[in-house]
C-alpha atoms as a printed R data frame, in Angstrom:
    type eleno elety resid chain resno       x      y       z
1   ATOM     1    CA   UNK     A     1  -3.750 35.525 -25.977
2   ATOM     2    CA   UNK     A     2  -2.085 32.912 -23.873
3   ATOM     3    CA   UNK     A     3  -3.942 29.991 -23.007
4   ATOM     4    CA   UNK     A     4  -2.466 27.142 -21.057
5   ATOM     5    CA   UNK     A     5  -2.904 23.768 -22.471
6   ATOM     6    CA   UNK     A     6  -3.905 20.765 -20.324
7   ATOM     7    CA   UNK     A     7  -0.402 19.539 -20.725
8   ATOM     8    CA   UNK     A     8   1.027 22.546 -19.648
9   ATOM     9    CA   UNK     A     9  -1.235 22.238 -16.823
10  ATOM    10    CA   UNK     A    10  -0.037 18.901 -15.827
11  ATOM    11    CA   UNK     A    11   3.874 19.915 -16.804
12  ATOM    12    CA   UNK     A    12   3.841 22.666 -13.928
13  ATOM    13    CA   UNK     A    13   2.102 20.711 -11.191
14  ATOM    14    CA   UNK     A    14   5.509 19.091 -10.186
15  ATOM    15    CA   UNK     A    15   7.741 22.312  -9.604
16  ATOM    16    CA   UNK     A    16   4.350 23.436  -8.028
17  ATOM    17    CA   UNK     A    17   4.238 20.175  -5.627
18  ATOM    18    CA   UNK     A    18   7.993 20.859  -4.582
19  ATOM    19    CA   UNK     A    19   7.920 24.483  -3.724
20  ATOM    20    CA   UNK     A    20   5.009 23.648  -1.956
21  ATOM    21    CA   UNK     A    21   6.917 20.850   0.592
22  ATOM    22    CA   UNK     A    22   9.892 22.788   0.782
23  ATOM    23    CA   UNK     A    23   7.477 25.833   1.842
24  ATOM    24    CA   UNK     A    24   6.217 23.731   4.357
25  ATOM    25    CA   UNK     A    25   9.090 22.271   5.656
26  ATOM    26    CA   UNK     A    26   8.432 18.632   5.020
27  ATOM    27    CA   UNK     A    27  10.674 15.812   3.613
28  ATOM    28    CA   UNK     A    28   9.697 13.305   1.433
29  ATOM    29    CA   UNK     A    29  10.033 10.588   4.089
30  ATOM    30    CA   UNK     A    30   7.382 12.416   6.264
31  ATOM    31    CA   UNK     A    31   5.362 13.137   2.908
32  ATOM    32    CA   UNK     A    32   4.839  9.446   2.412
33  ATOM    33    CA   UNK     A    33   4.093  8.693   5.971
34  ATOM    34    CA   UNK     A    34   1.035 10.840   5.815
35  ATOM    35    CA   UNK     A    35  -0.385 10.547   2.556
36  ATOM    36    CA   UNK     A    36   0.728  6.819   2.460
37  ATOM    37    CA   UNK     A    37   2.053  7.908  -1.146
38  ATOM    38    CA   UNK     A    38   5.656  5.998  -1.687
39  ATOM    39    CA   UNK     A    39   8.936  8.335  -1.521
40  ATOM    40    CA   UNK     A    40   9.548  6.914  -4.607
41  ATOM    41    CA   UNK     A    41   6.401  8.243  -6.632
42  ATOM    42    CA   UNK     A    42   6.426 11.124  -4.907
43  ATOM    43    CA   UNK     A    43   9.875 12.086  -6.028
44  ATOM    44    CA   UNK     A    44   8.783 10.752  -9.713
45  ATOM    45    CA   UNK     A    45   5.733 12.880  -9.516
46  ATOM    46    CA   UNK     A    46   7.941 16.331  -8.292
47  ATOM    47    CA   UNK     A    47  10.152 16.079 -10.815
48  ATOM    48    CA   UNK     A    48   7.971 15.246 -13.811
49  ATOM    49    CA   UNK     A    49   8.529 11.795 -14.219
50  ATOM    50    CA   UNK     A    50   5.229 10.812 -12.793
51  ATOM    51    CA   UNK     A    51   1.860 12.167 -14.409
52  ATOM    52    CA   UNK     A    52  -0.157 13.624 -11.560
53  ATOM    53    CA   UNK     A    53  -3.251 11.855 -11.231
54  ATOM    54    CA   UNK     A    54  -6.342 12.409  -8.787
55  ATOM    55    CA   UNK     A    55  -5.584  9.325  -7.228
56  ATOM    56    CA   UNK     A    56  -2.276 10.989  -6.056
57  ATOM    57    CA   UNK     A    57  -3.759 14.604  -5.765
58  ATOM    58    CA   UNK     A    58  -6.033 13.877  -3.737
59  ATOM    59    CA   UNK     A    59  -3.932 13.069  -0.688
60  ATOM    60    CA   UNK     A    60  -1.835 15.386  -1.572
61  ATOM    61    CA   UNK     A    61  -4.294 18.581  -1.484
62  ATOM    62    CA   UNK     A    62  -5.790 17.065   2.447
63  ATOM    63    CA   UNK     A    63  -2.457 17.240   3.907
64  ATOM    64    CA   UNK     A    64  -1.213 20.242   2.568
65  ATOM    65    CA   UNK     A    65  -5.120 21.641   3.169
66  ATOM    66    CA   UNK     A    66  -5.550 23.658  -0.329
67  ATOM    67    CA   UNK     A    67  -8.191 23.126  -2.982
68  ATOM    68    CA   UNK     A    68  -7.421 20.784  -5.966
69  ATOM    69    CA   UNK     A    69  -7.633 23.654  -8.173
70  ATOM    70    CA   UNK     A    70  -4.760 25.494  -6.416
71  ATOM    71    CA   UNK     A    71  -2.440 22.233  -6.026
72  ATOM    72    CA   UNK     A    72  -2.938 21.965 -10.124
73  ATOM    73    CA   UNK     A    73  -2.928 25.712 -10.720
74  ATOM    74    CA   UNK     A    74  -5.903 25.183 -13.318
75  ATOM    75    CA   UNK     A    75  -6.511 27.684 -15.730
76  ATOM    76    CA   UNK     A    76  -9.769 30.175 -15.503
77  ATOM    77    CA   UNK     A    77 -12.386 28.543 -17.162
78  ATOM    78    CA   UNK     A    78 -14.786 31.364 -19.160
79  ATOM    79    CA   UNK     A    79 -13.877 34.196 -20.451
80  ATOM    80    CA   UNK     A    80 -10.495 35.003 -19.714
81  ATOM    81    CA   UNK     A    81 -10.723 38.741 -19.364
82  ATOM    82    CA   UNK     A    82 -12.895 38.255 -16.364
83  ATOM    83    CA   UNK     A    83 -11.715 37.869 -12.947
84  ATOM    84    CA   UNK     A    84 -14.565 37.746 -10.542
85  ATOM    85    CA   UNK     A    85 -12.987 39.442  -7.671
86  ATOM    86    CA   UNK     A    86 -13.649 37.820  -3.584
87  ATOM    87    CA   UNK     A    87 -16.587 39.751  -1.584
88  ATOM    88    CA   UNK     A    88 -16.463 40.230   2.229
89  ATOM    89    CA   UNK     A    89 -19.128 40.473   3.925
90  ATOM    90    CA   UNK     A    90 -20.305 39.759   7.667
91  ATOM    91    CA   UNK     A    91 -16.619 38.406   8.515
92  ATOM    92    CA   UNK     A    92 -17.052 36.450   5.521
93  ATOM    93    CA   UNK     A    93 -16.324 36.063   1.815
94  ATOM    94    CA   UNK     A    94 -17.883 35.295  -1.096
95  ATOM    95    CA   UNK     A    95 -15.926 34.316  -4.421
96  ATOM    96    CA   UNK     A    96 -18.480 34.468  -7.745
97  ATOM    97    CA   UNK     A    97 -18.690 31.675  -9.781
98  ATOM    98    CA   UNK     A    98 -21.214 33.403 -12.613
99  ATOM    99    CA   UNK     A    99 -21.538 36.823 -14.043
100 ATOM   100    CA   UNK     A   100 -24.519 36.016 -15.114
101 ATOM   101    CA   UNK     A   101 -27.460 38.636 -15.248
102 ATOM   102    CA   UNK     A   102 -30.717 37.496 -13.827
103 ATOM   103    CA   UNK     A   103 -31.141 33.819 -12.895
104 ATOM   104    CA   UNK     A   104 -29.271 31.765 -10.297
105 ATOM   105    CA   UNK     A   105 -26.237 33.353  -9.274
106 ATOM   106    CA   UNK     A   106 -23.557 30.233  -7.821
107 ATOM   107    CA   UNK     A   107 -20.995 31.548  -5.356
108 ATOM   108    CA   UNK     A   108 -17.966 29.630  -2.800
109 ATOM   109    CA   UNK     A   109 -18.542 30.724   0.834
110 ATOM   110    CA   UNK     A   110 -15.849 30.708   3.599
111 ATOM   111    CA   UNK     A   111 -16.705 30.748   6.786
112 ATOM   112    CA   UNK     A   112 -13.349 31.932   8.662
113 ATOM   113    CA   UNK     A   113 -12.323 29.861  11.659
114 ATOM   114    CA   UNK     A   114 -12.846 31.729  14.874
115 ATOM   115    CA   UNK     A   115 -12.271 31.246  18.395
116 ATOM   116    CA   UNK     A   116 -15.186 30.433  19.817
117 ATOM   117    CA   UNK     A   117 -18.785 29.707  17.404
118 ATOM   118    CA   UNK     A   118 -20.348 33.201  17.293
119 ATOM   119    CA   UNK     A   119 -24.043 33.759  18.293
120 ATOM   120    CA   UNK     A   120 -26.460 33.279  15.195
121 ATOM   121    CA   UNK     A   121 -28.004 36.988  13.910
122 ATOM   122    CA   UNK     A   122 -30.670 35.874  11.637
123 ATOM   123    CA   UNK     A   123 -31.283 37.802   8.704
124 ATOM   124    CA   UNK     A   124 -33.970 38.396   5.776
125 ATOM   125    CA   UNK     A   125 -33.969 39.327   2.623
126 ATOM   126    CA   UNK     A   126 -36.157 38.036  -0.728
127 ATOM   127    CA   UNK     A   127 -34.808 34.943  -2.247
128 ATOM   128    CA   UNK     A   128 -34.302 31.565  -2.524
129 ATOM   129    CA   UNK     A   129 -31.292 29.763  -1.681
130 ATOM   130    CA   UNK     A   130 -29.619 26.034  -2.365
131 ATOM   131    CA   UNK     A   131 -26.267 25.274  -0.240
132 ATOM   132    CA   UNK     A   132 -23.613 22.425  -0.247
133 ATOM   133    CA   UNK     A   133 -21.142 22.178   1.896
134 ATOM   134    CA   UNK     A   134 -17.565 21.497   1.536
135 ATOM   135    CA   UNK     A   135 -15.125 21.294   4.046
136 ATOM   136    CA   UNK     A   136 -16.068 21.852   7.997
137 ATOM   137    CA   UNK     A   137 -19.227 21.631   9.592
138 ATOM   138    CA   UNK     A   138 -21.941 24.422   8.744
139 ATOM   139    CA   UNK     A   139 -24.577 25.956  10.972
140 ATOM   140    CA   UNK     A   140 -27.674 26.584   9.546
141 ATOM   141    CA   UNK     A   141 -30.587 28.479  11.696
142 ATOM   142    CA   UNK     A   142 -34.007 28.712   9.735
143 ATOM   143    CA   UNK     A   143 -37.010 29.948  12.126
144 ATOM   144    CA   UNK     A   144 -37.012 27.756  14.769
145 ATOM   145    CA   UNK     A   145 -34.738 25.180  12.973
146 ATOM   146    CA   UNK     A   146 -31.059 24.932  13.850
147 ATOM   147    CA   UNK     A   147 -29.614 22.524  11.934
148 ATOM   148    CA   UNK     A   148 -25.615 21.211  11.589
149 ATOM   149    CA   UNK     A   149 -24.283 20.232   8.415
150 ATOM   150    CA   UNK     A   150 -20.911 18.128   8.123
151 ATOM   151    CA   UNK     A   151 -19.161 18.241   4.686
152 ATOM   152    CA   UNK     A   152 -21.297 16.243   1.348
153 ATOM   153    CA   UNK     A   153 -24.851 17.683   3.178
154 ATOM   154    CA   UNK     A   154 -27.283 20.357   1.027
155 ATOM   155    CA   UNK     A   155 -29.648 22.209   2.003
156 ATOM   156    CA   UNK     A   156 -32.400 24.580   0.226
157 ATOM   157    CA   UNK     A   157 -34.719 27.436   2.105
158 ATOM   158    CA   UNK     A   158 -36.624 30.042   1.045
159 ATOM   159    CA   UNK     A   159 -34.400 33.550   2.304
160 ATOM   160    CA   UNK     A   160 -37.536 35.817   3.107
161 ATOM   161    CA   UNK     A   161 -37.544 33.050   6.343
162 ATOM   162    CA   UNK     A   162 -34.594 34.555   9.193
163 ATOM   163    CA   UNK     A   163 -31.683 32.520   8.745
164 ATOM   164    CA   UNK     A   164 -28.597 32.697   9.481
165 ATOM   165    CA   UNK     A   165 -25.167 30.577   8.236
166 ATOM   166    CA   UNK     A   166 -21.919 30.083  10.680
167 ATOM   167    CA   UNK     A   167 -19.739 27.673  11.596
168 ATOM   168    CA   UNK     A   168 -21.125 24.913  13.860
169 ATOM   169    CA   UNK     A   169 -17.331 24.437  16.517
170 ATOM   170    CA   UNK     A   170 -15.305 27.183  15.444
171 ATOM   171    CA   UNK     A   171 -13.600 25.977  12.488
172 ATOM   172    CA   UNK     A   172 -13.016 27.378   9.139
173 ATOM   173    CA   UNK     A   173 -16.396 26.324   6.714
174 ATOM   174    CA   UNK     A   174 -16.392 25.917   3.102
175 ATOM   175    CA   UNK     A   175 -19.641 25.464   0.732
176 ATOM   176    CA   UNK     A   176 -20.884 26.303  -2.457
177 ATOM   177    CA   UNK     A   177 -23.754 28.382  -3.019
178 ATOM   178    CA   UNK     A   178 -26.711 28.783  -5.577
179 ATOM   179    CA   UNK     A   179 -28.629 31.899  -5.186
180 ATOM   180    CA   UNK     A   180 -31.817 33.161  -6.957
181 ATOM   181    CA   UNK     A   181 -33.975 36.410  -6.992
182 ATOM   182    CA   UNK     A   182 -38.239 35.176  -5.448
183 ATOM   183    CA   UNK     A   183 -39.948 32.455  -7.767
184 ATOM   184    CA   UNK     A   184 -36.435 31.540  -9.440
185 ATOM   185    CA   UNK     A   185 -34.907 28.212  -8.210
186 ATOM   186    CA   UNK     A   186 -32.422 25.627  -8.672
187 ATOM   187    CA   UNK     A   187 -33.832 22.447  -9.771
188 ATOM   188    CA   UNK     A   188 -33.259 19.870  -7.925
189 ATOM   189    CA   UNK     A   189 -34.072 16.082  -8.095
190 ATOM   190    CA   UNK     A   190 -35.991 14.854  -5.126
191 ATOM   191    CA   UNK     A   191 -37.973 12.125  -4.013
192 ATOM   192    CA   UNK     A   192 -41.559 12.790  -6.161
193 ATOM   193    CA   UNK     A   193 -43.474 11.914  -2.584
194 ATOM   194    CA   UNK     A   194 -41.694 14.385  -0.644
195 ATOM   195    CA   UNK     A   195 -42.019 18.327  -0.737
196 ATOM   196    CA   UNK     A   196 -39.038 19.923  -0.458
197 ATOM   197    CA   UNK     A   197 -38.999 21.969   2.872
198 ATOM   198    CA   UNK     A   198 -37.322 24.782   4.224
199 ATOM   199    CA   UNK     A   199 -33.980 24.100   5.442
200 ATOM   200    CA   UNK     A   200 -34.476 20.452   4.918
201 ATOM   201    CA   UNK     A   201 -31.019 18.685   3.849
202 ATOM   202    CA   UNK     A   202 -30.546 15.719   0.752
């Protein structure tokens, strides 16, 4: 079975970086001026003479807007014989992270960009749920809570409450999700004085 090595990883990230600009139509000159990476590295790093790093990555991956993962082409982790295939749902889709059965099920959510922010539906079904967002900012309505989540914010709420997940202006929303069947949670480390609540964000 072939499995890529971390070197051949890191060996096809240049060609990967160049198709990519070229794709886009952007010079190197106007590659630097955004990322405020030098022509000069940049050129190193296309071409293999410059181990990709995150500190380079990093800017790289905002201005082209793709994951990390995709900008480094990563290999599966897991079994390789499973591909966990996207799920769309309610105008949105849900890629598995697990294929686990039973237990806390972890899933990425994307929220597609839309016009104009659509009108909250809540919903209800039995289970508990633990959210982190992304990229974009996240609507969350709980009950009578409506709260807005920018990118690094969590939340955790109890899914037998009507809630309902969108995005919060219109734009495309990315965030992780842990899932789990009534009575199974995530554990999480909180303040020992504080109850967690529904809906409440860390």
């Amino acid at each position: 079975m072939d499995r890529k090595t971390d070197d051949d990883v890191l060996d096809g990230v240049g060609p990967r970086l160049r198709t990519l600009r070229r794709a886009r139509g952007i010079t190197l000159a106007e590659l630097a001026a955004t990322t405020g990476v030098s022509e000069s590295t940049l050129s190193r790093l296309e071409s293999g003479q410059r181990r990709p790093s995150l500190e380079l990555l990093l800017p790289l991956a905002r201005t082209y807007d793709v994951p990390l993962d995709e900008l480094v082409g990563a290999p599966r982790t897991g079994d390789p014989r499973i591909h966990l295939k996207p799920i769309s749902r309610f105008g949105m889709t849900f890629v598995p992270l697990s294929r686990r059965p039973g237990g806390v099920h972890a899933f990425k959510m994307i929220i597609p960009a839309s016009p104009e922010p659509l009108e909250p539906a809540p919903q209800t079904h039995e289970g508990f749920e633990w959210l982190y967002v992304l990229n974009g900012r996240l609507r969350l309505v709980i009950g009578e809570c409506d709260l807005t989540l920018p990118p690094g914010e969590a939340a955790e709420f109890d899914t037998s409450l009507p809630h309902w997940l969108g995005s919060a202006d219109g734009g495309a929303v990315e965030l992780l999700i842990l899932f789990g069947l009534q009575g199974v949670r995530a554990h999480v480390r909180t303040d020992p004085h504080r109850s967690p609540q529904a809906g409440s964000r860390r």
